[in-house]
mmCIF file of C-alpha atoms in Angstrom:
data_model
loop_
_atom_site.group_PDB
_atom_site.id
_atom_site.type_symbol
_atom_site.label_atom_id
_atom_site.label_comp_id
_atom_site.label_asym_id
_atom_site.label_seq_id
_atom_site.Cartn_x
_atom_site.Cartn_y
_atom_site.Cartn_z
ATOM 1 C CA MET S 5 53.937 -83.248 -91.716
ATOM 2 C CA ARG S 6 53.612 -81.474 -95.239
ATOM 3 C CA SER S 7 49.721 -81.502 -94.098
ATOM 4 C CA MET S 8 50.079 -79.959 -90.536
ATOM 5 C CA LYS S 9 52.244 -77.098 -92.534
ATOM 6 C CA CYS S 10 49.356 -76.956 -95.003
ATOM 7 C CA LEU S 11 46.481 -76.648 -92.255
ATOM 8 C CA ASN S 12 48.839 -74.018 -90.054
ATOM 9 C CA LEU S 13 49.030 -72.116 -93.151
ATOM 10 C CA LEU S 14 45.531 -72.017 -93.620
ATOM 11 C CA PHE S 15 44.663 -70.874 -90.305
ATOM 12 C CA ALA S 16 46.874 -68.391 -90.134
ATOM 13 C CA ALA S 17 45.410 -67.246 -93.085
ATOM 14 C CA PHE S 18 42.003 -67.004 -91.366
ATOM 15 C CA ALA S 19 43.376 -65.613 -88.899
ATOM 16 C CA MET S 20 45.316 -61.896 -91.021
ATOM 17 C CA VAL S 21 41.512 -62.344 -92.512
ATOM 18 C CA GLY S 22 39.587 -63.349 -90.030
ATOM 19 C CA PRO S 23 39.214 -59.169 -89.220
ATOM 20 C CA LEU S 24 38.389 -57.834 -92.286
ATOM 21 C CA LEU S 25 35.229 -60.678 -92.780
ATOM 22 C CA ALA S 26 33.620 -59.536 -89.767
ATOM 23 C CA VAL S 27 29.829 -58.372 -90.088
ATOM 24 C CA ALA S 28 29.078 -55.274 -87.555
ATOM 25 C CA SER S 29 26.409 -55.479 -85.957
ATOM 26 C CA PRO S 30 22.814 -54.156 -88.517
ATOM 27 C CA PRO S 31 21.365 -51.219 -87.173
ATOM 28 C CA VAL S 32 17.755 -51.893 -84.956
ATOM 29 C CA THR S 33 15.560 -49.270 -87.215
ATOM 30 C CA THR S 34 16.015 -45.732 -89.179
ATOM 31 C CA VAL S 35 14.678 -42.229 -89.080
ATOM 32 C CA HIS S 36 13.980 -40.427 -92.579
ATOM 33 C CA LEU S 37 14.549 -37.018 -92.249
ATOM 34 C CA ARG S 38 14.017 -34.729 -95.087
ATOM 35 C CA SER S 39 13.456 -30.600 -95.709
ATOM 36 C CA ALA S 40 12.206 -28.702 -99.030
ATOM 37 C CA GLN S 41 15.001 -26.395 -98.134
ATOM 38 C CA SER S 42 18.558 -26.928 -98.258
ATOM 39 C CA GLY S 43 20.955 -26.570 -95.337
ATOM 40 C CA VAL S 44 21.626 -27.356 -91.060
ATOM 41 C CA GLN S 45 18.503 -28.326 -89.656
ATOM 42 C CA VAL S 46 17.172 -29.277 -86.449
ATOM 43 C CA PHE S 47 14.621 -31.814 -85.668
ATOM 44 C CA THR S 48 13.078 -33.805 -83.055
ATOM 45 C CA VAL S 49 10.653 -37.599 -83.666
ATOM 46 C CA GLY S 50 9.792 -40.040 -81.457
ATOM 47 C CA LEU S 51 11.310 -43.630 -81.617
ATOM 48 C CA ALA S 52 9.783 -46.694 -79.878
ATOM 49 C CA PHE S 53 11.508 -49.628 -79.977
ATOM 50 C CA ARG S 54 10.849 -53.844 -79.716
ATOM 51 C CA LYS S 55 11.021 -55.249 -76.852
ATOM 52 C CA GLY S 56 15.021 -56.651 -75.965
ATOM 53 C CA ASP S 57 16.227 -55.209 -79.089
ATOM 54 C CA VAL S 58 18.522 -51.755 -76.669
ATOM 55 C CA PRO S 59 19.040 -53.422 -73.524
ATOM 56 C CA GLY S 60 21.351 -50.010 -73.482
ATOM 57 C CA TYR S 61 20.858 -47.154 -74.618
ATOM 58 C CA PRO S 62 19.899 -46.391 -78.401
ATOM 59 C CA GLN S 63 22.106 -43.898 -80.499
ATOM 60 C CA LEU S 64 21.937 -42.390 -83.525
ATOM 61 C CA GLN S 65 24.338 -42.820 -86.611
ATOM 62 C CA LEU S 66 25.001 -39.284 -86.493
ATOM 63 C CA ALA S 67 27.829 -37.260 -84.549
ATOM 64 C CA ASP S 68 24.623 -34.101 -83.480
ATOM 65 C CA SER S 69 22.204 -36.213 -81.883
ATOM 66 C CA GLN S 70 21.244 -37.240 -78.774
ATOM 67 C CA VAL S 71 18.345 -39.768 -77.675
ATOM 68 C CA VAL S 72 16.410 -39.734 -74.047
ATOM 69 C CA VAL S 73 14.950 -42.240 -73.209
ATOM 70 C CA LYS S 74 11.785 -41.978 -72.190
ATOM 71 C CA LYS S 75 10.106 -45.635 -71.042
ATOM 72 C CA ARG S 76 11.310 -49.581 -70.814
ATOM 73 C CA TRP S 77 10.079 -52.796 -71.354
ATOM 74 C CA ASN S 78 9.945 -55.178 -68.025
ATOM 75 C CA ASP S 79 12.684 -56.279 -69.193
ATOM 76 C CA GLY S 80 14.599 -53.082 -68.715
ATOM 77 C CA SER S 81 15.446 -52.776 -72.349
ATOM 78 C CA VAL S 82 14.509 -49.569 -74.181
ATOM 79 C CA LYS S 83 10.575 -48.910 -75.298
ATOM 80 C CA HIS S 84 10.107 -45.057 -75.942
ATOM 81 C CA ALA S 85 12.805 -42.263 -76.650
ATOM 82 C CA VAL S 86 13.683 -38.875 -78.213
ATOM 83 C CA ALA S 87 16.048 -38.074 -80.910
ATOM 84 C CA SER S 88 16.919 -34.902 -81.005
ATOM 85 C CA GLY S 89 20.072 -32.859 -83.351
ATOM 86 C CA GLN S 90 21.181 -31.243 -86.036
ATOM 87 C CA ILE S 91 22.143 -32.165 -89.301
ATOM 88 C CA ASP S 92 22.750 -30.331 -93.318
ATOM 89 C CA LEU S 93 20.274 -31.293 -95.653
ATOM 90 C CA VAL S 94 19.513 -30.779 -99.464
ATOM 91 C CA ALA S 95 15.710 -29.872 -100.450
ATOM 92 C CA GLY S 96 13.418 -32.812 -101.117
ATOM 93 C CA GLN S 97 16.229 -35.418 -100.835
ATOM 94 C CA THR S 98 15.400 -37.663 -97.756
ATOM 95 C CA VAL S 99 18.245 -39.162 -95.580
ATOM 96 C CA ASP S 100 18.124 -42.428 -93.554
ATOM 97 C CA ILE S 101 19.765 -42.328 -90.325
ATOM 98 C CA ALA S 102 20.833 -45.615 -88.529
ATOM 99 C CA ILE S 103 19.971 -46.265 -84.717
ATOM 100 C CA ASP S 104 22.049 -48.416 -83.285
ATOM 101 C CA ALA S 105 21.623 -49.937 -79.530
ATOM 102 C CA VAL S 106 24.957 -49.619 -77.215
ATOM 103 C CA ALA S 107 26.057 -50.122 -73.892
ATOM 104 C CA ASN S 108 26.849 -47.025 -71.944
ATOM 105 C CA PRO S 109 25.146 -43.495 -71.683
ATOM 106 C CA PRO S 110 25.381 -40.627 -73.236
ATOM 107 C CA GLY S 111 27.379 -38.092 -72.633
ATOM 108 C CA GLY S 112 27.828 -34.818 -73.264
ATOM 109 C CA ILE S 113 27.129 -31.089 -71.108
ATOM 110 C CA PRO S 114 23.145 -31.804 -70.917
ATOM 111 C CA LEU S 115 21.717 -27.855 -71.602
ATOM 112 C CA THR S 116 19.046 -27.144 -68.991
ATOM 113 C CA ALA S 117 16.070 -24.830 -68.624
ATOM 114 C CA ALA S 118 18.401 -23.071 -67.209
ATOM 115 C CA ASP S 119 18.801 -21.999 -71.038
ATOM 116 C CA ILE S 120 15.756 -21.697 -72.112
ATOM 117 C CA ALA S 121 15.528 -18.834 -69.308
ATOM 118 C CA SER S 122 18.858 -17.213 -70.808
ATOM 119 C CA ALA S 123 17.581 -16.787 -74.179
ATOM 120 C CA ASN S 124 14.734 -15.399 -72.949
ATOM 121 C CA PRO S 125 11.792 -16.586 -76.289
ATOM 122 C CA SER S 126 9.245 -14.839 -75.959
ATOM 123 C CA ALA S 127 5.061 -15.549 -76.077
ATOM 124 C CA VAL S 128 1.454 -14.420 -74.617
ATOM 125 C CA VAL S 129 -1.321 -15.458 -75.198
ATOM 126 C CA ASN S 130 -4.345 -13.202 -74.971
ATOM 127 C CA LEU S 131 -7.314 -14.169 -74.291
ATOM 128 C CA GLY S 132 -9.752 -11.440 -73.970
ATOM 129 C CA GLY S 133 -10.355 -9.052 -71.102
ATOM 130 C CA ALA S 134 -13.092 -11.127 -69.632
ATOM 131 C CA VAL S 135 -10.336 -14.225 -69.218
ATOM 132 C CA GLY S 136 -6.884 -12.345 -69.738
ATOM 133 C CA ASN S 137 -3.290 -12.835 -70.546
ATOM 134 C CA VAL S 138 -0.636 -14.833 -70.397
ATOM 135 C CA SER S 139 3.281 -14.438 -71.230
ATOM 136 C CA LEU S 140 5.768 -17.096 -71.437
ATOM 137 C CA GLN S 141 8.990 -14.523 -70.431
ATOM 138 C CA ASN S 142 6.655 -14.430 -66.791
ATOM 139 C CA LEU S 143 6.885 -18.035 -66.361
ATOM 140 C CA LEU S 144 10.977 -18.721 -67.539
ATOM 141 C CA GLY S 145 12.296 -19.236 -63.948
ATOM 142 C CA THR S 146 9.338 -21.337 -62.515
ATOM 143 C CA PRO S 147 9.169 -24.267 -65.052
ATOM 144 C CA ALA S 148 6.779 -27.088 -64.161
ATOM 145 C CA ARG S 149 8.727 -29.072 -65.705
ATOM 146 C CA THR S 150 11.777 -29.886 -68.284
ATOM 147 C CA TRP S 151 11.006 -32.599 -70.253
ATOM 148 C CA ILE S 152 13.494 -33.357 -72.271
ATOM 149 C CA SER S 153 17.307 -32.920 -71.286
ATOM 150 C CA GLY S 154 20.568 -33.740 -73.093
ATOM 151 C CA PRO S 155 23.573 -31.830 -75.231
ATOM 152 C CA GLU S 156 21.531 -31.285 -78.840
ATOM 153 C CA MET S 157 18.586 -29.872 -77.059
ATOM 154 C CA VAL S 158 16.218 -29.107 -73.738
ATOM 155 C CA GLU S 159 12.278 -29.227 -73.398
ATOM 156 C CA ALA S 160 10.973 -27.052 -70.823
ATOM 157 C CA HIS S 161 7.038 -26.654 -69.804
ATOM 158 C CA TYR S 162 5.732 -24.036 -68.364
ATOM 159 C CA TYR S 163 2.120 -23.190 -66.619
ATOM 160 C CA GLY S 164 0.125 -20.281 -66.231
ATOM 161 C CA VAL S 165 -3.244 -19.360 -65.520
ATOM 162 C CA PRO S 166 -4.727 -15.697 -67.544
ATOM 163 C CA ASN S 167 -6.570 -13.458 -64.590
ATOM 164 C CA GLY S 168 -6.576 -16.062 -61.767
ATOM 165 C CA ASN S 169 -9.157 -18.003 -64.187
ATOM 166 C CA ALA S 170 -8.694 -21.251 -62.200
ATOM 167 C CA ASN S 171 -10.653 -23.697 -65.267
ATOM 168 C CA MET S 172 -8.392 -21.873 -67.769
ATOM 169 C CA ALA S 173 -4.534 -23.258 -67.741
ATOM 170 C CA VAL S 174 -2.043 -21.939 -70.799
ATOM 171 C CA TRP S 175 1.355 -24.208 -70.786
ATOM 172 C CA PHE S 176 3.905 -23.065 -73.139
ATOM 173 C CA GLN S 177 5.754 -26.072 -74.116
ATOM 174 C CA VAL S 178 9.640 -25.112 -75.195
ATOM 175 C CA ARG S 179 12.440 -26.549 -76.914
ATOM 176 C CA LEU S 180 16.162 -24.820 -77.000
ATOM 177 C CA TYR S 181 19.171 -26.340 -79.662
ATOM 178 C CA LYS S 182 22.471 -26.047 -79.064
ATOM 179 C CA SER S 183 22.426 -24.198 -82.329
ATOM 180 C CA GLY S 184 20.564 -21.573 -80.835
ATOM 181 C CA ARG S 185 16.999 -22.698 -82.553
ATOM 182 C CA LEU S 186 13.750 -22.264 -80.667
ATOM 183 C CA PHE S 187 10.706 -23.468 -80.788
ATOM 184 C CA VAL S 188 7.017 -23.453 -79.342
ATOM 185 C CA ARG S 189 3.625 -24.592 -78.685
ATOM 186 C CA THR S 190 1.271 -22.940 -76.477
ATOM 187 C CA TRP S 191 -1.667 -24.836 -75.556
ATOM 188 C CA ILE S 192 -5.009 -23.761 -74.003
ATOM 189 C CA ASP S 193 -6.861 -26.025 -71.558
ATOM 190 C CA ASN S 194 -10.776 -25.262 -70.272
ATOM 191 C CA GLY S 195 -11.752 -27.256 -67.378
ATOM 192 C CA ARG S 196 -10.364 -28.807 -64.362
ATOM 193 C CA LEU S 197 -11.880 -31.786 -62.572
ATOM 194 C CA ASP S 198 -12.382 -30.527 -59.703
ATOM 195 C CA LEU S 199 -14.039 -27.280 -61.006
ATOM 196 C CA ALA S 200 -18.043 -26.795 -62.045
ATOM 197 C CA PRO S 201 -17.356 -26.875 -65.984
ATOM 198 C CA VAL S 202 -17.783 -23.258 -68.095
ATOM 199 C CA ASP S 203 -17.915 -22.320 -72.071
ATOM 200 C CA ARG S 204 -15.928 -19.661 -73.178
ATOM 201 C CA SER S 205 -16.049 -17.321 -75.361
ATOM 202 C CA TYR S 206 -13.190 -14.263 -76.531
ATOM 203 C CA VAL S 207 -11.497 -13.595 -79.217
ATOM 204 C CA PRO S 208 -8.083 -15.018 -79.092
ATOM 205 C CA ASN S 209 -4.785 -13.895 -80.247
ATOM 206 C CA VAL S 210 -1.244 -15.723 -79.715
ATOM 207 C CA SER S 211 2.155 -14.401 -80.905
ATOM 208 C CA ILE S 212 5.360 -15.916 -80.875
ATOM 209 C CA GLY S 213 8.575 -14.683 -80.702
ATOM 210 C CA GLY S 214 6.827 -11.091 -81.312
ATOM 211 C CA VAL S 215 5.041 -12.856 -84.485
ATOM 212 C CA PRO S 216 1.004 -12.851 -84.231
ATOM 213 C CA ILE S 217 0.486 -16.434 -85.322
ATOM 214 C CA PHE S 218 -2.671 -16.556 -84.304
ATOM 215 C CA ASP S 219 -6.697 -14.915 -84.191
ATOM 216 C CA ASN S 220 -9.255 -16.613 -85.328
ATOM 217 C CA GLY S 221 -9.481 -14.101 -87.948
ATOM 218 C CA GLY S 222 -11.029 -11.782 -85.409
ATOM 219 C CA ALA S 223 -13.831 -13.738 -84.900
ATOM 220 C CA ALA S 224 -14.962 -15.402 -81.167
ATOM 221 C CA LEU S 225 -13.979 -18.412 -80.256
ATOM 222 C CA THR S 226 -15.680 -20.621 -78.234
ATOM 223 C CA HIS S 227 -13.802 -22.485 -76.204
ATOM 224 C CA TYR S 228 -15.955 -25.196 -74.713
ATOM 225 C CA ALA S 229 -15.454 -27.438 -70.842
ATOM 226 C CA HIS S 230 -12.989 -30.061 -70.891
ATOM 227 C CA SER S 231 -11.166 -29.184 -74.422
ATOM 228 C CA ARG S 232 -7.513 -27.445 -75.538
ATOM 229 C CA TRP S 233 -6.463 -26.081 -78.960
ATOM 230 C CA SER S 234 -2.930 -25.535 -79.372
ATOM 231 C CA GLN S 235 -0.727 -23.759 -82.114
ATOM 232 C CA GLU S 236 3.676 -23.352 -82.031
ATOM 233 C CA ALA S 237 5.248 -21.549 -84.094
ATOM 234 C CA TRP S 238 9.785 -21.843 -84.660
ATOM 235 C CA ILE S 239 11.767 -18.042 -83.781
ATOM 236 C CA GLY S 240 13.223 -16.586 -86.379
ATOM 237 C CA ALA S 241 13.189 -19.003 -89.410
ATOM 238 C CA THR S 242 10.871 -21.018 -90.029
ATOM 239 C CA ASN S 243 12.853 -25.410 -89.585
ATOM 240 C CA ALA S 244 11.130 -27.426 -91.965
ATOM 241 C CA VAL S 245 12.177 -30.629 -91.412
ATOM 242 C CA GLU S 246 10.139 -33.879 -92.036
ATOM 243 C CA ALA S 247 10.680 -36.695 -89.920
ATOM 244 C CA ASP S 248 9.636 -40.280 -90.372
ATOM 245 C CA ILE S 249 10.426 -43.494 -88.179
ATOM 246 C CA ASP S 250 10.042 -46.835 -90.194
ATOM 247 C CA THR S 251 6.553 -48.024 -90.096
ATOM 248 C CA GLY S 252 8.086 -52.114 -90.643
ATOM 249 C CA TYR S 253 9.787 -51.938 -87.799
ATOM 250 C CA LEU S 254 7.255 -50.207 -85.327
ATOM 251 C CA VAL S 255 4.326 -52.974 -86.772
ATOM 252 C CA ARG S 256 7.149 -55.322 -85.307
ATOM 253 C CA THR S 257 7.431 -54.139 -82.133
ATOM 254 C CA ARG S 258 4.093 -54.960 -81.563
ATOM 255 C CA LEU S 259 2.672 -51.647 -80.600
ATOM 256 C CA VAL S 260 0.639 -51.123 -83.357
ATOM 257 C CA PRO S 261 -1.402 -53.679 -84.534
ATOM 258 C CA ASN S 262 -0.015 -56.448 -87.398
ATOM 259 C CA TYR S 263 -2.761 -54.812 -90.352
ATOM 260 C CA MET S 264 -2.281 -56.338 -93.922
ATOM 261 C CA SER S 265 0.265 -54.921 -96.479
ATOM 262 C CA ASN S 266 -2.391 -53.356 -98.510
ATOM 263 C CA VAL S 267 -1.397 -50.582 -100.708
ATOM 264 C CA PRO S 268 -3.731 -47.662 -99.422
ATOM 265 C CA ALA S 269 -5.939 -45.923 -102.503
ATOM 266 C CA GLU S 270 -5.303 -42.556 -103.610
ATOM 267 C CA ALA S 271 -8.356 -41.488 -102.533
ATOM 268 C CA ALA S 272 -8.379 -42.465 -98.865
ATOM 269 C CA LEU S 273 -5.091 -40.535 -98.102
ATOM 270 C CA ASN S 274 -5.833 -37.561 -100.471
ATOM 271 C CA ALA S 275 -10.136 -37.362 -97.994
ATOM 272 C CA LEU S 276 -7.665 -36.763 -95.172
ATOM 273 C CA ALA S 277 -7.950 -33.609 -93.164
ATOM 274 C CA GLN S 278 -4.365 -32.963 -93.280
ATOM 275 C CA ASN S 279 -4.738 -28.898 -91.817
ATOM 276 C CA TYR S 280 -5.456 -27.921 -88.268
ATOM 277 C CA THR S 281 -8.090 -25.823 -87.072
ATOM 278 C CA PRO S 282 -8.732 -25.268 -83.256
ATOM 279 C CA LEU S 283 -11.666 -26.630 -81.952
ATOM 280 C CA THR S 284 -12.655 -28.304 -85.287
ATOM 281 C CA ASN S 285 -13.320 -32.679 -85.758
ATOM 282 C CA ALA S 286 -11.394 -32.798 -88.386
ATOM 283 C CA GLY S 287 -11.856 -35.908 -89.150
ATOM 284 C CA TRP S 288 -13.916 -36.634 -86.321
ATOM 285 C CA THR S 289 -17.740 -37.929 -86.353
ATOM 286 C CA PRO S 290 -19.158 -34.316 -85.133
ATOM 287 C CA ASN S 291 -21.886 -36.536 -84.075
ATOM 288 C CA MET S 292 -20.843 -39.012 -81.992
ATOM 289 C CA GLY S 293 -24.431 -41.038 -81.153
ATOM 290 C CA GLU S 294 -24.466 -41.547 -84.900
ATOM 291 C CA THR S 295 -23.830 -45.279 -85.260
ATOM 292 C CA GLY S 296 -22.714 -46.986 -88.015
ATOM 293 C CA PHE S 297 -19.158 -46.556 -89.404
ATOM 294 C CA GLN S 298 -16.913 -44.423 -88.077
ATOM 295 C CA ARG S 299 -12.926 -43.514 -89.385
ATOM 296 C CA GLN S 300 -12.621 -42.376 -85.819
ATOM 297 C CA ILE S 301 -13.793 -46.160 -84.729
ATOM 298 C CA GLY S 302 -10.896 -49.093 -84.728
ATOM 299 C CA LEU S 303 -7.983 -50.417 -82.927
ATOM 300 C CA LEU S 304 -6.611 -47.553 -84.405
ATOM 301 C CA PRO S 305 -8.229 -44.288 -86.095
ATOM 302 C CA SER S 306 -7.862 -44.584 -89.674
ATOM 303 C CA TRP S 307 -5.355 -41.917 -90.209
ATOM 304 C CA ASP S 308 -2.714 -43.879 -87.542
ATOM 305 C CA ALA S 309 -3.885 -46.887 -89.236
ATOM 306 C CA LEU S 310 -3.689 -45.116 -92.952
ATOM 307 C CA TYR S 311 -0.113 -44.266 -91.164
ATOM 308 C CA VAL S 312 1.672 -47.692 -91.079
ATOM 309 C CA THR S 313 -0.055 -48.879 -94.300
ATOM 310 C CA SER S 314 1.415 -46.221 -96.193
ATOM 311 C CA HIS S 315 5.261 -46.428 -95.286
ATOM 312 C CA ALA S 316 4.673 -42.928 -93.465
ATOM 313 C CA ASP S 317 2.420 -41.368 -96.225
ATOM 314 C CA PRO S 318 3.159 -37.220 -96.134
ATOM 315 C CA ARG S 319 -0.393 -37.281 -96.257
ATOM 316 C CA ALA S 320 -1.584 -39.320 -93.255
ATOM 317 C CA ARG S 321 1.849 -38.093 -91.608
ATOM 318 C CA ARG S 322 0.125 -35.248 -91.652
ATOM 319 C CA ALA S 323 -3.375 -36.615 -90.391
ATOM 320 C CA VAL S 324 -1.741 -37.209 -87.345
ATOM 321 C CA MET S 325 -0.669 -34.481 -86.568
ATOM 322 C CA ALA S 326 -3.705 -32.480 -86.901
#
């Protein structure tokens, strides 16, 4: 009888402390945010998930955030997603944001392309008198598509043809954040599969938010057929957030090769082409017919591989983005 009383007391004790000992599920992965300036900053970062890790929806452990699913594996779990939001950062300090798997879809009222039209961002791509120009403001009422729509950020794409030059196309990718921050990227295509290829030469002039951002130094730019170039800028103050994913988890997704864990040499990282210049080769071999080693040949180009093996070194990230 006394033994039963002891057992009952033990079970009662376990019942009381059980909830206190419960351990929350670990996050699926993390994203790392940092900035060169202090204050509230907005961000957008692409995410990849291992098959089966997120059966429902991914969610950042950050109040002002959204995650929009773009692709699922064949078992229905999330494969690719895009996260956006805003966060108060201290200059030079990295903040790790955990990402959980949740069952319910996200709530909130999504921003739409109509909100972008109301914000009325300006951007103009001028390709010279022989080619023509395209203004974003003339296209705001007819977006080609809305790529992302959530309560924190909306991204819509706009398409225009300069002066009837059918083989030329100007695209604008516009992001509007809940805070009112606006980001515009434009890219200029030369060539369509159903039209004869033509090389173009023009003096470009790109302005975003009324601020000139690229004119090629006033020199003519040779725009080869079936190629493109791009420019981007924030309207207003620059938003200097750097976002990186957990490269160890990225390898575990099996979406990139499982490289050896050797630490890349400083010389290899320093040698990467880290700045974008329109229609230049960057790290690519100028003559594709050359034999022997070339940095772009492999399961991934060397700069992509270095991003993974260096655990998101900033030099490798800049090379990937360039």
